[in-house]
XYZ file of N, CA and C in Angstrom:
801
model
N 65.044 24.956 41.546
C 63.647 24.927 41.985
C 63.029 23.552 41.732
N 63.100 23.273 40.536
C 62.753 21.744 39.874
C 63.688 20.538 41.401
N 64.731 21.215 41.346
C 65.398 19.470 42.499
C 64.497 20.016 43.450
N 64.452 20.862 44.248
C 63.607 21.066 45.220
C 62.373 20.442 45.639
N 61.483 20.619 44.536
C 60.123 20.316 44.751
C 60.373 18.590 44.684
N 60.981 18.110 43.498
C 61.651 16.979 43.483
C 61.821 16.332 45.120
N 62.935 16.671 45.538
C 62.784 16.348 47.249
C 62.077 16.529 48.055
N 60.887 17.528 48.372
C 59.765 17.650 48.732
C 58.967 16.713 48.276
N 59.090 16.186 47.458
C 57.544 15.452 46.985
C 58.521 13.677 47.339
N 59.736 13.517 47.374
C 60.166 12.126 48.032
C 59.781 12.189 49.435
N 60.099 13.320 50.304
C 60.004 13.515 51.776
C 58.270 13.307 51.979
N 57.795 14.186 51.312
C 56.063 13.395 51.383
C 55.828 11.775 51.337
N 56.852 11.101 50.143
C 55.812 9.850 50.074
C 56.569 9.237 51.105
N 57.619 9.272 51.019
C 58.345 8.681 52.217
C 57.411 8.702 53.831
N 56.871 9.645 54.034
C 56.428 9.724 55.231
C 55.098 9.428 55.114
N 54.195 8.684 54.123
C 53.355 8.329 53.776
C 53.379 6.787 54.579
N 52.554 6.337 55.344
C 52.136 4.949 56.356
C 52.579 4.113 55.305
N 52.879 2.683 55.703
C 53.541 1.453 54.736
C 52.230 1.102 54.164
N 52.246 0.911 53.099
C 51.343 0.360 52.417
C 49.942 1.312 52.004
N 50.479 2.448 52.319
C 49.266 3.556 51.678
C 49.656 4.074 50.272
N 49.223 4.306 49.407
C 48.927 4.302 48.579
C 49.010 6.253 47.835
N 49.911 6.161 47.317
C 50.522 7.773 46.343
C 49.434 8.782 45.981
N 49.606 9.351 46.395
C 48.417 10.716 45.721
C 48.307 10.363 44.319
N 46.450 11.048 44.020
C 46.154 10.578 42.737
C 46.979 12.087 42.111
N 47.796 11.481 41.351
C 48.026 12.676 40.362
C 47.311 12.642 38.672
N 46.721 13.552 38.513
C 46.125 13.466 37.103
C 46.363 14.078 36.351
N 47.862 14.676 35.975
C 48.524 14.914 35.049
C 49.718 13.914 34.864
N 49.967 12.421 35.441
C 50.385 11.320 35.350
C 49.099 10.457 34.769
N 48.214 10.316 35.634
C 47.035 9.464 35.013
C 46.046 9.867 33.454
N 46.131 11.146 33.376
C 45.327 11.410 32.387
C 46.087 11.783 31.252
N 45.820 11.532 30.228
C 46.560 12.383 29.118
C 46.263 11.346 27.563
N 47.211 11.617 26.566
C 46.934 11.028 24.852
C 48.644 10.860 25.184
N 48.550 9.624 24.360
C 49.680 9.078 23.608
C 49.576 8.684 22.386
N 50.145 9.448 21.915
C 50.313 9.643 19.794
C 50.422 8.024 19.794
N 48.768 7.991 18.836
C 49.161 6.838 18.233
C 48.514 7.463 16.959
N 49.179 7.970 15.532
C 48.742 8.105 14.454
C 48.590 6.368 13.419
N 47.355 7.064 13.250
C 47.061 5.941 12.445
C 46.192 4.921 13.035
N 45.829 4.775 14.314
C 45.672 3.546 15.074
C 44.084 3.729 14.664
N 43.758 2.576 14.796
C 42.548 1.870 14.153
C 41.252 1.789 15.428
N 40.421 2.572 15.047
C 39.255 2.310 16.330
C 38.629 1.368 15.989
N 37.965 0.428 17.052
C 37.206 -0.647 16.456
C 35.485 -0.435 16.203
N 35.143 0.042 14.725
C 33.571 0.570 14.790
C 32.799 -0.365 14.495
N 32.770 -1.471 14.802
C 31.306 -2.648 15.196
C 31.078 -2.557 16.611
N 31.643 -2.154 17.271
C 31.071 -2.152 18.812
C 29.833 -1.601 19.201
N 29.212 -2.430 20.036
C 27.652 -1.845 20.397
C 27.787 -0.557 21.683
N 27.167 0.257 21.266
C 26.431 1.114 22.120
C 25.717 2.370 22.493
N 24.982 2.490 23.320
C 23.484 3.567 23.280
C 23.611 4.603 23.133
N 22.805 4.730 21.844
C 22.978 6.675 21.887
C 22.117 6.965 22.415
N 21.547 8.642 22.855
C 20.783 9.540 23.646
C 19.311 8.630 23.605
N 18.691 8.371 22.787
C 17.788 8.039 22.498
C 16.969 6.234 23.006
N 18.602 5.380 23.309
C 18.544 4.753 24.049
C 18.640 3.254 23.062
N 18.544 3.617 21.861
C 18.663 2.942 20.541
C 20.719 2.022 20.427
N 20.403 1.043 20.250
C 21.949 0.084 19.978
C 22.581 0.379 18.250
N 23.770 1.220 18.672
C 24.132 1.777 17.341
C 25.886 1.590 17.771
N 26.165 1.496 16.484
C 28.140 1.162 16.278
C 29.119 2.613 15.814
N 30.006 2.957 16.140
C 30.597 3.767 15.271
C 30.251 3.887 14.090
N 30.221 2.688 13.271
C 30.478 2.314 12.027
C 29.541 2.722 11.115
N 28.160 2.810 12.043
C 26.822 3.096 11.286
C 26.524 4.605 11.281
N 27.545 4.974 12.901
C 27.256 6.623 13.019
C 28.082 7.619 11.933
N 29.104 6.318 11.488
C 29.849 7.528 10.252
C 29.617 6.953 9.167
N 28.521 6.184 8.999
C 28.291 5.974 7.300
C 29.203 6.229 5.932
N 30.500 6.167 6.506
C 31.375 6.439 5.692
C 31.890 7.712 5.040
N 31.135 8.096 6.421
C 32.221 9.997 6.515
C 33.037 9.624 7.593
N 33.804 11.545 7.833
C 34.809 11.242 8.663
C 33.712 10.849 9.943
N 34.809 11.025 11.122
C 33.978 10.852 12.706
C 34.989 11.820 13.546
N 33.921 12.767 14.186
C 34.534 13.445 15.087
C 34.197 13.027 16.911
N 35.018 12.616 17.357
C 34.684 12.031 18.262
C 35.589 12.183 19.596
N 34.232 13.033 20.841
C 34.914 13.699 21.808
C 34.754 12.813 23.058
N 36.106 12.405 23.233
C 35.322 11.140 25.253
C 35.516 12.226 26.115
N 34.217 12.011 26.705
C 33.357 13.094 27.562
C 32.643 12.944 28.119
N 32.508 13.625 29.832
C 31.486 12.653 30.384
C 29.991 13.783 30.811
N 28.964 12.929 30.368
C 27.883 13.434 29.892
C 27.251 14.356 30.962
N 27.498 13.496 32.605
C 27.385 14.319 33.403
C 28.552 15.175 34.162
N 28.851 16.131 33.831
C 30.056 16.231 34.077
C 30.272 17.886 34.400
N 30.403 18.259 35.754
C 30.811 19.700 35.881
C 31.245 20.710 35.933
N 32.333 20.049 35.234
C 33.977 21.069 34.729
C 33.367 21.015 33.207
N 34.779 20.681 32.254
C 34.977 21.422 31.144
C 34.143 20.760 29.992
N 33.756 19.101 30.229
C 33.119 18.403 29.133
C 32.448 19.195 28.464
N 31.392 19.986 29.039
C 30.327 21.062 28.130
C 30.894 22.121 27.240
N 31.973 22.682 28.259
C 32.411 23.594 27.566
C 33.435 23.205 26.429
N 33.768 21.928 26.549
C 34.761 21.481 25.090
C 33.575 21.185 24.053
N 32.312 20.720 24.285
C 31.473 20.446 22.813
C 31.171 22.313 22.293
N 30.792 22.725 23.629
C 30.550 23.851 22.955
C 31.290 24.470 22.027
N 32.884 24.241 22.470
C 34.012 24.900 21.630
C 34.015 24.171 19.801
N 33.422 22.669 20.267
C 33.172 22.082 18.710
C 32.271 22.657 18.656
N 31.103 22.802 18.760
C 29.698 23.330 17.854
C 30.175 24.208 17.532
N 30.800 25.485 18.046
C 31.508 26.627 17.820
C 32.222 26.782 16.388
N 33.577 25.942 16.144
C 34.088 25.494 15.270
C 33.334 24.554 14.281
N 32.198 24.032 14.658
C 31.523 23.659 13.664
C 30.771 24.363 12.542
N 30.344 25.404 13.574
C 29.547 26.023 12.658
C 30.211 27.810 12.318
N 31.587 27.549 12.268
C 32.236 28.499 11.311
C 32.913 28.198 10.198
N 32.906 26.771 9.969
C 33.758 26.646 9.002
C 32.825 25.602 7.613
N 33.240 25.019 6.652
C 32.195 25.193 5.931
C 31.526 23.700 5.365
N 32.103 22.986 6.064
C 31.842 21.258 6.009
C 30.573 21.586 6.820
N 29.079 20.300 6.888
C 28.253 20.390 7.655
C 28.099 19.267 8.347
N 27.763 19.437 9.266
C 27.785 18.277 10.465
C 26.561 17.489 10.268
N 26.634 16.217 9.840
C 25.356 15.162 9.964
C 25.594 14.927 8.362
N 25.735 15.591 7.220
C 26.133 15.290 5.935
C 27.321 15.337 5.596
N 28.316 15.862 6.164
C 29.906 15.934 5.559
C 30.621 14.638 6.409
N 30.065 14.794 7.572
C 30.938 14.214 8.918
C 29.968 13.869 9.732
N 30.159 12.927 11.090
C 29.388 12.723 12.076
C 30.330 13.229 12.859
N 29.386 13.502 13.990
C 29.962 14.248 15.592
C 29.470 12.941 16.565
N 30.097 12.452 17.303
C 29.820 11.678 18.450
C 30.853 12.517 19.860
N 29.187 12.586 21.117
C 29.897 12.974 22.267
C 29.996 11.652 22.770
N 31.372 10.926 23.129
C 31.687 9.644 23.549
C 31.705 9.525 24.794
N 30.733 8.886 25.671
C 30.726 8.883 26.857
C 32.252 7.977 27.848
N 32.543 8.223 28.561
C 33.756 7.526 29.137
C 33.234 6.958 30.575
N 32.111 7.184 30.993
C 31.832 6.833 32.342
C 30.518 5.841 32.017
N 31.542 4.315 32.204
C 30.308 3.149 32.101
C 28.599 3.387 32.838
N 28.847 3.975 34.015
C 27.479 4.171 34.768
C 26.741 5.423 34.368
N 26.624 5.872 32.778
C 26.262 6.891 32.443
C 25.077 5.972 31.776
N 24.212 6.988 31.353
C 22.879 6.233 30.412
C 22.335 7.237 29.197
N 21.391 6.300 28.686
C 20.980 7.099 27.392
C 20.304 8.536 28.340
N 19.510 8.368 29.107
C 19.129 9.599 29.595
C 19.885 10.959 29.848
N 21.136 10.629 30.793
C 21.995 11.636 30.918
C 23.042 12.171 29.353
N 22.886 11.167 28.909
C 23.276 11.767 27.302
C 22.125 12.465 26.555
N 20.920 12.203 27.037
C 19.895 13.283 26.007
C 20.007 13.726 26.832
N 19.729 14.466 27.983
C 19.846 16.169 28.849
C 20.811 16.507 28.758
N 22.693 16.056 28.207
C 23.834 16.969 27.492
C 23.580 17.235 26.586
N 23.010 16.650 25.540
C 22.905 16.757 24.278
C 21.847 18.073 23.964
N 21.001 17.822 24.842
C 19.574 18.869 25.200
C 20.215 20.229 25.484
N 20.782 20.379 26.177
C 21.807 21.786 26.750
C 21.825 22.195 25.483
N 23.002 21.346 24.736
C 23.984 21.044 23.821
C 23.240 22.106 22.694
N 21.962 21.736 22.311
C 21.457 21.817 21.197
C 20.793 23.381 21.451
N 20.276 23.246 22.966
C 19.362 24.871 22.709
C 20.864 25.824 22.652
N 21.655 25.740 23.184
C 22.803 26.907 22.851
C 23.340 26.825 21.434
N 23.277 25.917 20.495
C 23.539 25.881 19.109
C 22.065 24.983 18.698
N 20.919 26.099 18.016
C 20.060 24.959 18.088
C 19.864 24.820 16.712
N 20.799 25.345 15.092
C 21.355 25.166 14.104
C 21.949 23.242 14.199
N 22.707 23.274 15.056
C 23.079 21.700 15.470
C 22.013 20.874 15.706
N 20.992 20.110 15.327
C 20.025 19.367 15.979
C 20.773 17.985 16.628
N 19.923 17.327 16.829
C 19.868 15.515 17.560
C 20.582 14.794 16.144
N 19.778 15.042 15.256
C 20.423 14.306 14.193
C 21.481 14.470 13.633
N 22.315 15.988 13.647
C 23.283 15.965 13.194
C 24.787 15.601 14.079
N 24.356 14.952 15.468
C 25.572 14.431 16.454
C 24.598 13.422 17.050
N 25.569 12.356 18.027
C 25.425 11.415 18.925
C 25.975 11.184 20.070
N 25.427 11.484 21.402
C 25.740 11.251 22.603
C 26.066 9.644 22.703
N 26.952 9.004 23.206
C 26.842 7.793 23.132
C 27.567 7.433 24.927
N 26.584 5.945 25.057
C 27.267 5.684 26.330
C 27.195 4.415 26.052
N 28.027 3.346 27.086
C 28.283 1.959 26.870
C 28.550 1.301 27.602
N 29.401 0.366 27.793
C 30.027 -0.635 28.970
C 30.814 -0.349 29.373
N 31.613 -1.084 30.350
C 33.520 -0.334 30.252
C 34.006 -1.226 29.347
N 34.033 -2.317 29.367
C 34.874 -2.742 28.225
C 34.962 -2.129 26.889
N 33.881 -2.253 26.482
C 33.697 -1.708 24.906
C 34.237 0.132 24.975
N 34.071 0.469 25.948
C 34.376 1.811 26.076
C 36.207 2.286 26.243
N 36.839 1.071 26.800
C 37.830 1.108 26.848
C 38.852 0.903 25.604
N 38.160 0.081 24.715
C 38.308 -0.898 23.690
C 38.848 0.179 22.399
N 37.687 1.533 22.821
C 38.508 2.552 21.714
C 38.748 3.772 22.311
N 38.718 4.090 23.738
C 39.600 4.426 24.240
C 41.675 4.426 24.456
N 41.431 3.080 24.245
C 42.596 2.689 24.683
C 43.131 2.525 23.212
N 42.252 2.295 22.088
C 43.134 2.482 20.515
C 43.295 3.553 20.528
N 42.991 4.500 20.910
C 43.100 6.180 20.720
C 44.097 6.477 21.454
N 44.931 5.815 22.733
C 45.373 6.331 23.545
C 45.379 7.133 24.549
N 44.000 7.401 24.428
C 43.056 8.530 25.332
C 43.446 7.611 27.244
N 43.856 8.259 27.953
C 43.940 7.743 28.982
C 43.534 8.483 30.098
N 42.277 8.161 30.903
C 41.653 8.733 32.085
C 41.520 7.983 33.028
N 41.449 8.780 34.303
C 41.057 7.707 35.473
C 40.528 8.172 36.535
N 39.992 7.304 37.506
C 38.715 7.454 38.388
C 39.762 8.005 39.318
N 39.060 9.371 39.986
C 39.682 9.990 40.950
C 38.844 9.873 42.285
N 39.056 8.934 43.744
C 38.287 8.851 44.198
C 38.246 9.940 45.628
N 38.878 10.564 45.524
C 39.181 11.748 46.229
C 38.204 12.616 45.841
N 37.562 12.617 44.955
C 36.640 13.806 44.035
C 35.261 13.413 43.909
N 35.200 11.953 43.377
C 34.571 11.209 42.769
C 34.330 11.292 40.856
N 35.086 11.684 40.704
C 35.082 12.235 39.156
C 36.330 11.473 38.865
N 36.080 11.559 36.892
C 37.249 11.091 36.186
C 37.909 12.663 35.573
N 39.354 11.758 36.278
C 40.339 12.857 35.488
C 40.562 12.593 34.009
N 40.537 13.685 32.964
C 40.682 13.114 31.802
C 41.280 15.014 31.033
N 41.519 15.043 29.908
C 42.022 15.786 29.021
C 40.568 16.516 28.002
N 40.940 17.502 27.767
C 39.602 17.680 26.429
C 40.366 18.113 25.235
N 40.072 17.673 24.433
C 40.370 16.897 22.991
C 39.500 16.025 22.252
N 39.205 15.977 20.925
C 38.699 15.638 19.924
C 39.349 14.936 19.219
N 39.088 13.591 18.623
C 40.086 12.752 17.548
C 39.080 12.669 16.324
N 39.740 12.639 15.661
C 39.288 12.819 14.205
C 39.785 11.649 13.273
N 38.469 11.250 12.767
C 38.994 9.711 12.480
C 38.355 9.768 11.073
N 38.969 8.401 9.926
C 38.818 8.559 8.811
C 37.500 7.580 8.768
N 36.868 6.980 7.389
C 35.423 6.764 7.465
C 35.564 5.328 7.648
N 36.982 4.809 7.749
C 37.194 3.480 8.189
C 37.864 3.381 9.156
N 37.660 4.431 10.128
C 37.996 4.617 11.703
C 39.093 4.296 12.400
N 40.056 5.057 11.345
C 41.858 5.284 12.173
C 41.774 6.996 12.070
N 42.483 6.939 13.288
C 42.949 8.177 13.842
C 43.827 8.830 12.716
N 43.180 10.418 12.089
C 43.733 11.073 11.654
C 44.511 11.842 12.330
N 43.859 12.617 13.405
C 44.382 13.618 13.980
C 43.833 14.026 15.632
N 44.328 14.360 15.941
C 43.510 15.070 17.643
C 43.753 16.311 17.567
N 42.722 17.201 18.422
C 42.662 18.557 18.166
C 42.351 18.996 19.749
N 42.930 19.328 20.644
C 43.503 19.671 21.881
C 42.942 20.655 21.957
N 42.556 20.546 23.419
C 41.632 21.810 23.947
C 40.419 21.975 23.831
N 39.759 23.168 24.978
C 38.450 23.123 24.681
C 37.598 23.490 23.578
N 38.551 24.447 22.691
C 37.654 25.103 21.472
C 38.562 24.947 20.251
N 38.828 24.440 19.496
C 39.400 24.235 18.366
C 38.975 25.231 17.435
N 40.371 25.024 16.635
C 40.168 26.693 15.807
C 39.490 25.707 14.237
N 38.662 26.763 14.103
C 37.610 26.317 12.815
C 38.500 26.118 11.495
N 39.816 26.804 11.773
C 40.465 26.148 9.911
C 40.972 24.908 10.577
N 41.379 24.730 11.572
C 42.378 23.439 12.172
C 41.336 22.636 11.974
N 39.803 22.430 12.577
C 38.665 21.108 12.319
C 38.742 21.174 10.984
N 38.558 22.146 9.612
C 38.215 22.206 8.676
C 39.374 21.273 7.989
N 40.675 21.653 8.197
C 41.506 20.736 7.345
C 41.917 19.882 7.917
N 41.166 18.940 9.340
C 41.526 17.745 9.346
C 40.901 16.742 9.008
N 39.419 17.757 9.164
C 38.389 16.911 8.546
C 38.531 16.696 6.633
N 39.031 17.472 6.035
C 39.831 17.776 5.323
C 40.724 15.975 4.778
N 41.913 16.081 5.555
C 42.775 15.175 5.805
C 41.975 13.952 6.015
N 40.678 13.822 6.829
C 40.291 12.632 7.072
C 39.589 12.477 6.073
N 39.059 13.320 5.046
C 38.299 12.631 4.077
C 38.694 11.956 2.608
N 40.002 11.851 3.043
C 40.932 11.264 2.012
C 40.431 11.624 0.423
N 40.469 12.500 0.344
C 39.980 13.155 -1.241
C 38.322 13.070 -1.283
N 37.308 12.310 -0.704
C 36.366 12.365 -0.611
C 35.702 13.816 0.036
N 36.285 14.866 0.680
C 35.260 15.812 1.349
C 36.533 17.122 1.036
N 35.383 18.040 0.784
C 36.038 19.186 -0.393
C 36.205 19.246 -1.745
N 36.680 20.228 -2.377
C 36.964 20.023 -3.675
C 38.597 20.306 -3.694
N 39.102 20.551 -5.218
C 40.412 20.554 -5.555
C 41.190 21.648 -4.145
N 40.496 22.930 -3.769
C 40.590 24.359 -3.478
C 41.031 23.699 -2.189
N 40.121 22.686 -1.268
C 40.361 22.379 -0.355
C 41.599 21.670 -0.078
N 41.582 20.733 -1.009
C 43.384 19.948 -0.756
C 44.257 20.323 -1.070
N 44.085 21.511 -1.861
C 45.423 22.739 -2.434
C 45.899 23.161 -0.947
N 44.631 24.015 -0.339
C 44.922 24.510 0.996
C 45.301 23.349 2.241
N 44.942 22.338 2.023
C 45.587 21.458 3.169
C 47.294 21.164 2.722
N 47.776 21.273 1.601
C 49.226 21.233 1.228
C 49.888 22.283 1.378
N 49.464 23.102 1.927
C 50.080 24.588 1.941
C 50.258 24.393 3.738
N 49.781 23.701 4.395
C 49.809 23.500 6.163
C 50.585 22.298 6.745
N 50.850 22.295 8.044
C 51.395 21.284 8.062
C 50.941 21.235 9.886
N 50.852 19.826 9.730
C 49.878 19.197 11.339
C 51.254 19.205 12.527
N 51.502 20.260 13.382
C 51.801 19.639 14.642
C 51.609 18.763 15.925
N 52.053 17.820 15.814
C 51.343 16.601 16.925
C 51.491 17.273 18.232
N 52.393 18.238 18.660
C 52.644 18.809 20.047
C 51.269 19.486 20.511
N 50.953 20.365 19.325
C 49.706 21.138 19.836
C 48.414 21.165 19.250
N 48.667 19.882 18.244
C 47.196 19.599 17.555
C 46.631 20.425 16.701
N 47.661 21.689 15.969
C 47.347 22.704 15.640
C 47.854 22.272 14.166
N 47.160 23.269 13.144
C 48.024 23.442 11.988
C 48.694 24.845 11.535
N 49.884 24.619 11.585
C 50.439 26.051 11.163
C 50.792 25.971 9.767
N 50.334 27.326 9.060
C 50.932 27.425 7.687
C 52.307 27.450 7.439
N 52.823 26.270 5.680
C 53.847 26.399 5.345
C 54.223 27.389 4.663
N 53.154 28.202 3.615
C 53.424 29.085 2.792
C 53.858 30.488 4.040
N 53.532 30.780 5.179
C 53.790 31.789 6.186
C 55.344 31.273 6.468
N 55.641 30.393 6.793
C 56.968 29.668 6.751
C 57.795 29.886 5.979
N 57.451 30.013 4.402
C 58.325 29.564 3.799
C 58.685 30.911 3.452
N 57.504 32.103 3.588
C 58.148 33.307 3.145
C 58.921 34.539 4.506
N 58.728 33.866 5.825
C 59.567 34.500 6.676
C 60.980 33.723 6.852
N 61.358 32.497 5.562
C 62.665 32.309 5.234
C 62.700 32.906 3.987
N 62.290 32.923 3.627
C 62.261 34.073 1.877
C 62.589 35.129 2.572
N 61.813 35.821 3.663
C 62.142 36.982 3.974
C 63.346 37.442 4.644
N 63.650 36.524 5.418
C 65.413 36.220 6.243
C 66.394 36.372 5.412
N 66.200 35.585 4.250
C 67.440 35.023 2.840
C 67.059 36.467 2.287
N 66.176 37.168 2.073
C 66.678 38.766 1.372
C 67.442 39.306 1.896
N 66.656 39.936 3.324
C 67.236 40.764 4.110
C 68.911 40.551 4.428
N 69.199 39.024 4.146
C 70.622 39.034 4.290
C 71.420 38.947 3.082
N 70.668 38.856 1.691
C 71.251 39.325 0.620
C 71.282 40.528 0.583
N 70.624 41.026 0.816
C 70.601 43.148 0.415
C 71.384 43.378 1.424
N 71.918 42.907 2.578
C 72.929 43.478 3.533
C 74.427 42.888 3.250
N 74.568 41.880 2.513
C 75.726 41.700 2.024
C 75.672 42.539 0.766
N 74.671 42.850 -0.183
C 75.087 43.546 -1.235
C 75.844 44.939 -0.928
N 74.880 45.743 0.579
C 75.889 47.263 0.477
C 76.434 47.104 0.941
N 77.114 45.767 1.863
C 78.466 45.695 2.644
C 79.613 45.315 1.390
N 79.251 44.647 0.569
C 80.178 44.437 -0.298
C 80.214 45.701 -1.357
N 79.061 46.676 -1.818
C 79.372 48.048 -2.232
C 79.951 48.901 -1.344
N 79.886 48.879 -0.106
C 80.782 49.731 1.015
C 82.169 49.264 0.889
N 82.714 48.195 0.583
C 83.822 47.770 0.677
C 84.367 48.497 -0.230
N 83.735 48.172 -1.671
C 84.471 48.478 -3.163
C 84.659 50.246 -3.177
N 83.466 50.980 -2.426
C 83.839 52.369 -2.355
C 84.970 52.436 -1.800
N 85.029 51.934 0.034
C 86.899 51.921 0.523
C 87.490 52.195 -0.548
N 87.854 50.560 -0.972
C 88.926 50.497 -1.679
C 89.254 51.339 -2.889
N 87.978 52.228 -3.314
C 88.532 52.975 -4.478
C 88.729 54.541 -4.076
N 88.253 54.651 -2.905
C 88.574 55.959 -1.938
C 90.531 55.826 -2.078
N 90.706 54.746 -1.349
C 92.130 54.451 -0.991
C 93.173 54.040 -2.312
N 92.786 53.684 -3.486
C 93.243 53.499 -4.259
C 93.922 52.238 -4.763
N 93.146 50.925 -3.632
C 93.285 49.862 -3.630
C 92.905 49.200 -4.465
N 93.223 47.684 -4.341
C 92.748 47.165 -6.090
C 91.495 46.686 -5.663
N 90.763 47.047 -6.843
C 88.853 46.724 -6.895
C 88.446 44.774 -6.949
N 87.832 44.525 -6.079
C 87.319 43.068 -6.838
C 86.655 43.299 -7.792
């Protein structure tokens, strides 16, 4: 099936006029490439909702930074991925604006402070626990926008067939000196997964002992941005390694009965 479509899709471009130009595909154009660790650059200028010149650097005052590129006007999923953070924000037990900052990162240079306060505005009456102050809509240039885009690996692009950017929804989670801890995939992130990366990003600074006990007990998959427990792990191999000790024990008491049925010699 795979060669098939394979040759179908050569016989298309092939018959595509000389010099025209490949369908936009945006599961080629859009997507993250793991870069752990990579360093965002937070002196860069640009406008939050309010219309005010502010940096990463100042928006995380030296907490973590949760930070979603998203475009402010936008009629697919952008809304529905903050919603899925406010969601996860406010189940788990870090608080947003004192533990951590939230930035919605705009990706579309021709966006403005305006169209970031009417997302943010939505944003807030459906979680209105979340105020203005405890997140930041932010919009900017393209350069500067690309600048930590492109440290993130975050990769989107202008679809002009649509007029929209194709892009991914996902959250990166960055430490208070703005390298990539982690990304958290999808529109709604599960509230222990934000909790212990934010967790992870606060490098012993956010939580107490209880909290980094429980982040050593998990372990981060980069495939799905998820954290699955080790202690669940470690006891459905605990549980494997019994079940196959107690089945060698009555296979090896089944044996020794045989042999003393038959009058054979006993191990």
């Amino acid at each position: 099936m795979i060669r098939l479509a394979a040759i179908l899709l050569t016989l298309i471009l092939a018959a595509l006029p000389a010099g025209a130009e490949a369908p936009f595909d945006p599961f080629d154009r859009a997507g993250i490439d793991p870069k752990p660790g990579a360093r965002v650059p937070l002196d860069l200028a640009f406008r939050d909702q309010t219309g005010a010149r502010v940096t990463l650097g100042e928006l995380g005052g030296g907490r973590p930074i949760l930070l979603a590129p998203v475009l402010h006007d936008c009629p697919n999923i952008c809304g529905v991925t903050m919603a899925g953070l406010a969601r996860a924000i406010q189940a788990q037990d870090y608080t947003a604006g004192r533990d951590f900052a939230v930035v919605a990162f705009g990706i579309d240079p021709h966006e403005g402070p305006e169209t970031a306060r009417a997302s943010l505005d939505e944003l807030t009456q459906g979680f209105p626990d979340l105020g203005h102050g405890d997140m930041a809509a932010l919009t900017g240039q393209a350069a500067q926008i690309r600048a930590v885009t492109d440290a993130l690996g975050f990769r989107y692009a202008w679809d002009e067939s649509i007029g929209q950017y194709a892009h991914v929804a996902a959250v990166a989670v960055l430490t208070a000196d703005g390298r990539l801890a982690r990304w958290l995939y999808g529109v709604a992130p599960e509230p222990t997964d934000l909790s212990l990366a934010l967790t992870e990003a606060g490098e012993g600074q956010l939580g107490d002992w209880g909290d980094q006990l429980l982040l050593l007990c998990y372990h981060y998959d980069p495939k799905t941005g998820r954290y699955g427990s080790l202690v669940s792990w470690a006891l459905r191999i605990g549980g494997s390694a019994t079940v196959l000790a107690g089945a060698g024990l009555i296979g090896l008491a089944v044996l020794r009965e045989r042999r003393r049925r038959s009058g054979g010699p006993r191990s």
